[in-house]
Amino acid sequence: DARVTQTPRHKVTEMGQEVTMRCQPILGHNTVFWYRQTMMQGLELLAYFRNRAPLDDSGMPKDRFSAEMPDATLATLKIQPSEPRDSAVYFCASSGLYGYTFGSGTRLTVV
Amino acid sequence: GQNIDQPTEMTATEGAIVQINCTYQTSGFNGLFWYQQHAGEAPTFLSYNVLDGLEEKGRFSSFLSRSKGYSYLLLKELQMKDSASYLCAVPSGGYNKLIFGAGTRLAVHP
């Protein structure tokens, strides 16, 4: 069963620290998305890549967030420095010919 | 731009039928998705409609009217495990980035 793998599943960090979240998309899926989910805002699109090239990161606070896809098997989302308002669940999703599949998410708590 | 509206919460009784509505406004239309999300878990795919009409898949059906910008998800023979959030989503933009509604939280009671 093909799946999108995200690590870590949970992360608790102190304000000001750097956080890196990783995602392994489904092999052969050429589009990768990063979403953030909070109770207040629901699922928000932060950034996405197609064939490893960044297409749109307008949903992402540029001063502290960065997203990269160093190779076809790894996408990263980095927050530096982290703030309490970044606490949320971050989902990665990949899509191929037949739809979008989400990873299990990284639950980030910034204290 | 895109705008997607769904009711925030619904409640229903085990064994009953419930209809969750979604209205959308989008520049260009390339289908509509429904996802189910249990608390603490990832969204999982339920259905995809690109043509008008009803698509049935077991206890779940999804309907689309493109002219009205309207879809609904119909859940029959409700079970306790159907308690979850149901998210309506539309692809947008040249590369079909998926934009989600806020979701409808469904509580199924005995």
PDB file of C-alpha atoms in Angstrom:
ATOM      1  CA  ASP A   1       0.000   0.000   0.000  1.00  0.00           C
ATOM      2  CA  ALA A   2       1.707   3.205  -1.178  1.00  0.00           C
ATOM      3  CA  ARG A   3       1.893   5.887   1.451  1.00  0.00           C
ATOM      4  CA  VAL A   4       3.310   9.311   2.184  1.00  0.00           C
ATOM      5  CA  THR A   5       5.698   9.172   5.134  1.00  0.00           C
ATOM      6  CA  GLN A   6       6.226  12.122   7.438  1.00  0.00           C
ATOM      7  CA  THR A   7       8.700  12.527  10.280  1.00  0.00           C
ATOM      8  CA  PRO A   8       8.621  13.286  13.090  1.00  0.00           C
ATOM      9  CA  ARG A   9       5.051  12.480  14.117  1.00  0.00           C
ATOM     10  CA  HIS A  10       5.263  14.792  17.100  1.00  0.00           C
ATOM     11  CA  LYS A  11       7.617  17.642  17.939  1.00  0.00           C
ATOM     12  CA  VAL A  12       7.704  19.844  21.014  1.00  0.00           C
ATOM     13  CA  THR A  13      10.196  22.674  20.883  1.00  0.00           C
ATOM     14  CA  GLU A  14      10.962  25.940  22.562  1.00  0.00           C
ATOM     15  CA  MET A  15      10.257  29.255  20.940  1.00  0.00           C
ATOM     16  CA  GLY A  16      13.185  30.404  18.834  1.00  0.00           C
ATOM     17  CA  GLN A  17      14.404  26.931  17.945  1.00  0.00           C
ATOM     18  CA  GLU A  18      14.687  25.612  14.422  1.00  0.00           C
ATOM     19  CA  VAL A  19      12.221  22.905  13.366  1.00  0.00           C
ATOM     20  CA  THR A  20      12.617  20.672  10.331  1.00  0.00           C
ATOM     21  CA  MET A  21       9.821  18.421   9.105  1.00  0.00           C
ATOM     22  CA  ARG A  22      10.394  15.778   6.469  1.00  0.00           C
ATOM     23  CA  CYS A  23       8.186  14.072   3.925  1.00  0.00           C
ATOM     24  CA  GLN A  24       8.739  11.126   1.628  1.00  0.00           C
ATOM     25  CA  PRO A  25       6.137  11.279  -1.162  1.00  0.00           C
ATOM     26  CA  ILE A  26       4.746   8.266  -2.959  1.00  0.00           C
ATOM     27  CA  LEU A  27       7.198   7.037  -5.584  1.00  0.00           C
ATOM     28  CA  GLY A  28       6.160   8.390  -8.961  1.00  0.00           C
ATOM     29  CA  HIS A  29       4.022  11.212  -7.611  1.00  0.00           C
ATOM     30  CA  ASN A  30       5.357  14.405  -9.136  1.00  0.00           C
ATOM     31  CA  THR A  31       3.483  17.023  -7.104  1.00  0.00           C
ATOM     32  CA  VAL A  32       4.083  17.547  -3.390  1.00  0.00           C
ATOM     33  CA  PHE A  33       2.113  19.853  -1.099  1.00  0.00           C
ATOM     34  CA  TRP A  34       2.641  21.197   2.420  1.00  0.00           C
ATOM     35  CA  TYR A  35      -0.475  22.055   4.426  1.00  0.00           C
ATOM     36  CA  ARG A  36      -0.948  23.395   7.928  1.00  0.00           C
ATOM     37  CA  GLN A  37      -4.066  22.600   9.961  1.00  0.00           C
ATOM     38  CA  THR A  38      -5.342  24.439  13.010  1.00  0.00           C
ATOM     39  CA  MET A  39      -8.747  24.531  14.628  1.00  0.00           C
ATOM     40  CA  MET A  40      -9.166  28.174  13.690  1.00  0.00           C
ATOM     41  CA  GLN A  41      -7.951  28.122  10.084  1.00  0.00           C
ATOM     42  CA  GLY A  42      -8.584  24.586   8.911  1.00  0.00           C
ATOM     43  CA  LEU A  43      -6.297  23.195   6.207  1.00  0.00           C
ATOM     44  CA  GLU A  44      -4.157  25.916   4.663  1.00  0.00           C
ATOM     45  CA  LEU A  45      -1.864  25.361   1.708  1.00  0.00           C
ATOM     46  CA  LEU A  46       1.640  26.583   2.504  1.00  0.00           C
ATOM     47  CA  ALA A  47       3.662  25.544  -0.545  1.00  0.00           C
ATOM     48  CA  TYR A  48       3.838  23.017  -3.332  1.00  0.00           C
ATOM     49  CA  PHE A  49       6.305  21.547  -5.770  1.00  0.00           C
ATOM     50  CA  ARG A  50       5.993  19.927  -9.154  1.00  0.00           C
ATOM     51  CA  ASN A  51       8.827  17.774 -10.417  1.00  0.00           C
ATOM     52  CA  ARG A  52      10.821  19.155  -7.440  1.00  0.00           C
ATOM     53  CA  ALA A  53      10.457  22.754  -8.607  1.00  0.00           C
ATOM     54  CA  PRO A  54       8.694  25.143  -6.205  1.00  0.00           C
ATOM     55  CA  LEU A  55       5.515  26.456  -7.836  1.00  0.00           C
ATOM     56  CA  ASP A  56       3.811  28.494  -5.173  1.00  0.00           C
ATOM     57  CA  ASP A  57       4.761  29.329  -1.615  1.00  0.00           C
ATOM     58  CA  SER A  58       2.504  32.335  -1.223  1.00  0.00           C
ATOM     59  CA  GLY A  59       0.748  30.709   1.726  1.00  0.00           C
ATOM     60  CA  MET A  60       3.945  30.574   3.735  1.00  0.00           C
ATOM     61  CA  PRO A  61       5.409  33.283   6.002  1.00  0.00           C
ATOM     62  CA  LYS A  62       8.616  33.893   4.067  1.00  0.00           C
ATOM     63  CA  ASP A  63      10.623  35.368   6.881  1.00  0.00           C
ATOM     64  CA  ARG A  64      10.694  32.178   8.932  1.00  0.00           C
ATOM     65  CA  PHE A  65       9.446  29.306   6.771  1.00  0.00           C
ATOM     66  CA  SER A  66      11.262  27.594   3.941  1.00  0.00           C
ATOM     67  CA  ALA A  67      10.357  24.563   1.844  1.00  0.00           C
ATOM     68  CA  GLU A  68      12.687  22.549  -0.316  1.00  0.00           C
ATOM     69  CA  MET A  69      12.754  19.346  -2.283  1.00  0.00           C
ATOM     70  CA  PRO A  70      16.379  18.259  -2.508  1.00  0.00           C
ATOM     71  CA  ASP A  71      15.459  15.079  -4.381  1.00  0.00           C
ATOM     72  CA  ALA A  72      12.402  13.211  -5.601  1.00  0.00           C
ATOM     73  CA  THR A  73      12.138  11.188  -2.392  1.00  0.00           C
ATOM     74  CA  LEU A  74      12.395  14.009   0.146  1.00  0.00           C
ATOM     75  CA  ALA A  75      10.569  17.259   0.813  1.00  0.00           C
ATOM     76  CA  THR A  76      11.404  19.426   3.824  1.00  0.00           C
ATOM     77  CA  LEU A  77       9.641  22.249   5.631  1.00  0.00           C
ATOM     78  CA  LYS A  78      11.760  24.317   7.958  1.00  0.00           C
ATOM     79  CA  ILE A  79      10.763  26.949  10.501  1.00  0.00           C
ATOM     80  CA  GLN A  80      13.474  29.194  11.904  1.00  0.00           C
ATOM     81  CA  PRO A  81      12.919  30.684  14.410  1.00  0.00           C
ATOM     82  CA  SER A  82       9.760  28.930  15.598  1.00  0.00           C
ATOM     83  CA  GLU A  83       7.025  30.801  17.460  1.00  0.00           C
ATOM     84  CA  PRO A  84       4.080  29.584  19.583  1.00  0.00           C
ATOM     85  CA  ARG A  85       1.649  30.594  16.821  1.00  0.00           C
ATOM     86  CA  ASP A  86       3.300  27.985  14.571  1.00  0.00           C
ATOM     87  CA  SER A  87       1.797  25.226  16.732  1.00  0.00           C
ATOM     88  CA  ALA A  88      -0.326  23.145  14.376  1.00  0.00           C
ATOM     89  CA  VAL A  89      -0.418  19.868  12.488  1.00  0.00           C
ATOM     90  CA  TYR A  90       1.633  20.007   9.308  1.00  0.00           C
ATOM     91  CA  PHE A  91       0.601  17.639   6.548  1.00  0.00           C
ATOM     92  CA  CYS A  92       2.457  16.657   3.439  1.00  0.00           C
ATOM     93  CA  ALA A  93       0.493  15.314   0.484  1.00  0.00           C
ATOM     94  CA  SER A  94       1.551  14.024  -2.886  1.00  0.00           C
ATOM     95  CA  SER A  95      -0.456  13.623  -6.049  1.00  0.00           C
ATOM     96  CA  GLY A  96      -0.031  11.622  -9.191  1.00  0.00           C
ATOM     97  CA  LEU A  97      -2.456  10.600 -11.879  1.00  0.00           C
ATOM     98  CA  TYR A  98      -5.121   9.310  -9.529  1.00  0.00           C
ATOM     99  CA  GLY A  99      -5.443  11.760  -6.693  1.00  0.00           C
ATOM    100  CA  TYR A 100      -3.965  13.187  -3.568  1.00  0.00           C
ATOM    101  CA  THR A 101      -2.605  11.161  -0.646  1.00  0.00           C
ATOM    102  CA  PHE A 102      -1.815  12.678   2.725  1.00  0.00           C
ATOM    103  CA  GLY A 103       0.852  11.715   5.195  1.00  0.00           C
ATOM    104  CA  SER A 104       0.022  11.200   8.860  1.00  0.00           C
ATOM    105  CA  GLY A 105       1.202  14.688   9.738  1.00  0.00           C
ATOM    106  CA  THR A 106       3.646  16.253  12.164  1.00  0.00           C
ATOM    107  CA  ARG A 107       2.040  17.678  15.291  1.00  0.00           C
ATOM    108  CA  LEU A 108       4.177  20.660  16.255  1.00  0.00           C
ATOM    109  CA  THR A 109       3.956  22.354  19.633  1.00  0.00           C
ATOM    110  CA  VAL A 110       6.061  25.446  20.234  1.00  0.00           C
ATOM    111  CA  VAL A 111       6.233  26.482  23.882  1.00  0.00           C
TER     112      VAL A 111
ATOM    113  CA  GLY B   1     -10.001  33.171  -6.163  1.00  0.00           C
ATOM    114  CA  GLN B   2     -11.829  30.331  -4.467  1.00  0.00           C
ATOM    115  CA  ASN B   3     -14.511  30.232  -1.829  1.00  0.00           C
ATOM    116  CA  ILE B   4     -15.829  27.031  -0.283  1.00  0.00           C
ATOM    117  CA  ASP B   5     -18.644  26.908   2.260  1.00  0.00           C
ATOM    118  CA  GLN B   6     -19.762  23.997   4.414  1.00  0.00           C
ATOM    119  CA  PRO B   7     -21.769  23.786   7.636  1.00  0.00           C
ATOM    120  CA  THR B   8     -19.516  23.744  10.671  1.00  0.00           C
ATOM    121  CA  GLU B   9     -21.192  20.958  12.616  1.00  0.00           C
ATOM    122  CA  MET B  10     -23.911  18.364  12.189  1.00  0.00           C
ATOM    123  CA  THR B  11     -25.313  15.652  14.404  1.00  0.00           C
ATOM    124  CA  ALA B  12     -27.173  12.514  13.406  1.00  0.00           C
ATOM    125  CA  THR B  13     -28.385   9.234  14.831  1.00  0.00           C
ATOM    126  CA  GLU B  14     -26.863   5.837  14.210  1.00  0.00           C
ATOM    127  CA  GLY B  15     -28.609   4.135  11.307  1.00  0.00           C
ATOM    128  CA  ALA B  16     -29.950   7.370   9.843  1.00  0.00           C
ATOM    129  CA  ILE B  17     -29.036   9.271   6.655  1.00  0.00           C
ATOM    130  CA  VAL B  18     -27.208  12.587   6.650  1.00  0.00           C
ATOM    131  CA  GLN B  19     -26.454  15.015   3.818  1.00  0.00           C
ATOM    132  CA  ILE B  20     -23.480  17.363   4.070  1.00  0.00           C
ATOM    133  CA  ASN B  21     -23.631  20.291   1.665  1.00  0.00           C
ATOM    134  CA  CYS B  22     -20.824  22.226   0.041  1.00  0.00           C
ATOM    135  CA  THR B  23     -21.032  25.318  -2.127  1.00  0.00           C
ATOM    136  CA  TYR B  24     -18.043  26.605  -3.999  1.00  0.00           C
ATOM    137  CA  GLN B  25     -16.904  29.449  -6.196  1.00  0.00           C
ATOM    138  CA  THR B  26     -13.797  28.896  -8.240  1.00  0.00           C
ATOM    139  CA  SER B  27     -12.200  30.367 -11.326  1.00  0.00           C
ATOM    140  CA  GLY B  28     -12.160  27.382 -13.616  1.00  0.00           C
ATOM    141  CA  PHE B  29     -13.528  24.032 -12.483  1.00  0.00           C
ATOM    142  CA  ASN B  30     -11.594  20.800 -12.423  1.00  0.00           C
ATOM    143  CA  GLY B  31     -13.644  18.546 -10.205  1.00  0.00           C
ATOM    144  CA  LEU B  32     -14.562  18.393  -6.536  1.00  0.00           C
ATOM    145  CA  PHE B  33     -13.215  16.124  -3.830  1.00  0.00           C
ATOM    146  CA  TRP B  34     -14.606  14.902  -0.540  1.00  0.00           C
ATOM    147  CA  TYR B  35     -12.250  13.788   2.213  1.00  0.00           C
ATOM    148  CA  GLN B  36     -12.917  12.227   5.595  1.00  0.00           C
ATOM    149  CA  GLN B  37     -10.752  13.112   8.569  1.00  0.00           C
ATOM    150  CA  HIS B  38     -10.970  11.397  11.934  1.00  0.00           C
ATOM    151  CA  ALA B  39      -9.662  13.308  14.924  1.00  0.00           C
ATOM    152  CA  GLY B  40      -5.884  13.189  15.065  1.00  0.00           C
ATOM    153  CA  GLU B  41      -5.547  11.539  11.685  1.00  0.00           C
ATOM    154  CA  ALA B  42      -4.825  12.543   8.100  1.00  0.00           C
ATOM    155  CA  PRO B  43      -7.582  13.310   5.582  1.00  0.00           C
ATOM    156  CA  THR B  44      -8.468  10.275   3.495  1.00  0.00           C
ATOM    157  CA  PHE B  45     -10.033  10.324   0.045  1.00  0.00           C
ATOM    158  CA  LEU B  46     -13.747   9.587  -0.237  1.00  0.00           C
ATOM    159  CA  SER B  47     -14.884  10.749  -3.661  1.00  0.00           C
ATOM    160  CA  TYR B  48     -14.150  12.810  -6.727  1.00  0.00           C
ATOM    161  CA  ASN B  49     -16.846  14.304  -8.977  1.00  0.00           C
ATOM    162  CA  VAL B  50     -16.113  16.055 -12.230  1.00  0.00           C
ATOM    163  CA  LEU B  51     -19.437  15.543 -14.048  1.00  0.00           C
ATOM    164  CA  ASP B  52     -22.919  16.471 -12.852  1.00  0.00           C
ATOM    165  CA  GLY B  53     -24.895  13.828 -11.049  1.00  0.00           C
ATOM    166  CA  LEU B  54     -24.677  11.303  -8.284  1.00  0.00           C
ATOM    167  CA  GLU B  55     -21.755   8.933  -7.730  1.00  0.00           C
ATOM    168  CA  GLU B  56     -22.520   6.075  -5.392  1.00  0.00           C
ATOM    169  CA  LYS B  57     -19.910   4.129  -3.499  1.00  0.00           C
ATOM    170  CA  GLY B  58     -21.346   1.812  -0.887  1.00  0.00           C
ATOM    171  CA  ARG B  59     -22.889   3.751   1.994  1.00  0.00           C
ATOM    172  CA  PHE B  60     -21.434   7.029   0.699  1.00  0.00           C
ATOM    173  CA  SER B  61     -22.638   8.971  -2.328  1.00  0.00           C
ATOM    174  CA  SER B  62     -21.541  12.323  -3.690  1.00  0.00           C
ATOM    175  CA  PHE B  63     -23.522  14.676  -5.896  1.00  0.00           C
ATOM    176  CA  LEU B  64     -22.358  17.549  -8.055  1.00  0.00           C
ATOM    177  CA  SER B  65     -24.126  20.390  -9.870  1.00  0.00           C
ATOM    178  CA  ARG B  66     -21.584  22.491 -11.730  1.00  0.00           C
ATOM    179  CA  SER B  67     -24.129  25.109 -12.817  1.00  0.00           C
ATOM    180  CA  LYS B  68     -25.106  25.723  -9.186  1.00  0.00           C
ATOM    181  CA  GLY B  69     -21.622  25.428  -7.712  1.00  0.00           C
ATOM    182  CA  TYR B  70     -22.997  22.833  -5.320  1.00  0.00           C
ATOM    183  CA  SER B  71     -22.130  19.393  -4.057  1.00  0.00           C
ATOM    184  CA  TYR B  72     -23.287  17.158  -1.274  1.00  0.00           C
ATOM    185  CA  LEU B  73     -22.038  14.055   0.442  1.00  0.00           C
ATOM    186  CA  LEU B  74     -24.719  11.586   1.460  1.00  0.00           C
ATOM    187  CA  LEU B  75     -23.988   9.075   4.190  1.00  0.00           C
ATOM    188  CA  LYS B  76     -26.469   6.234   4.663  1.00  0.00           C
ATOM    189  CA  GLU B  77     -26.896   3.719   7.478  1.00  0.00           C
ATOM    190  CA  LEU B  78     -24.756   5.841   9.726  1.00  0.00           C
ATOM    191  CA  GLN B  79     -22.345   4.111  12.059  1.00  0.00           C
ATOM    192  CA  MET B  80     -20.556   5.469  15.098  1.00  0.00           C
ATOM    193  CA  LYS B  81     -17.267   5.257  13.205  1.00  0.00           C
ATOM    194  CA  ASP B  82     -18.602   7.820  10.712  1.00  0.00           C
ATOM    195  CA  SER B  83     -18.120  10.495  13.370  1.00  0.00           C
ATOM    196  CA  ALA B  84     -15.427  12.615  11.727  1.00  0.00           C
ATOM    197  CA  SER B  85     -14.842  15.831   9.828  1.00  0.00           C
ATOM    198  CA  TYR B  86     -15.815  15.868   6.170  1.00  0.00           C
ATOM    199  CA  LEU B  87     -13.857  18.201   3.943  1.00  0.00           C
ATOM    200  CA  CYS B  88     -14.926  19.517   0.568  1.00  0.00           C
ATOM    201  CA  ALA B  89     -12.037  20.535  -1.717  1.00  0.00           C
ATOM    202  CA  VAL B  90     -11.541  21.891  -5.218  1.00  0.00           C
ATOM    203  CA  PRO B  91      -8.397  21.926  -7.343  1.00  0.00           C
ATOM    204  CA  SER B  92      -7.340  25.408  -8.312  1.00  0.00           C
ATOM    205  CA  GLY B  93      -4.723  26.912 -10.507  1.00  0.00           C
ATOM    206  CA  GLY B  94      -2.716  25.514 -13.362  1.00  0.00           C
ATOM    207  CA  TYR B  95      -1.215  22.722 -11.286  1.00  0.00           C
ATOM    208  CA  ASN B  96      -4.397  21.798  -9.416  1.00  0.00           C
ATOM    209  CA  LYS B  97      -3.412  22.770  -5.927  1.00  0.00           C
ATOM    210  CA  LEU B  98      -6.170  21.465  -3.680  1.00  0.00           C
ATOM    211  CA  ILE B  99      -8.051  24.117  -1.711  1.00  0.00           C
ATOM    212  CA  PHE B 100     -10.136  22.894   1.225  1.00  0.00           C
ATOM    213  CA  GLY B 101     -13.262  24.100   2.905  1.00  0.00           C
ATOM    214  CA  ALA B 102     -13.231  24.439   6.674  1.00  0.00           C
ATOM    215  CA  GLY B 103     -14.843  21.021   7.051  1.00  0.00           C
ATOM    216  CA  THR B 104     -18.060  19.758   8.627  1.00  0.00           C
ATOM    217  CA  ARG B 105     -17.726  17.991  11.954  1.00  0.00           C
ATOM    218  CA  LEU B 106     -20.257  15.159  12.083  1.00  0.00           C
ATOM    219  CA  ALA B 107     -21.201  13.553  15.381  1.00  0.00           C
ATOM    220  CA  VAL B 108     -23.133  10.285  15.209  1.00  0.00           C
ATOM    221  CA  HIS B 109     -25.077   9.395  18.356  1.00  0.00           C
ATOM    222  CA  PRO B 110     -26.544   6.025  19.397  1.00  0.00           C
TER     223      PRO B 110
END
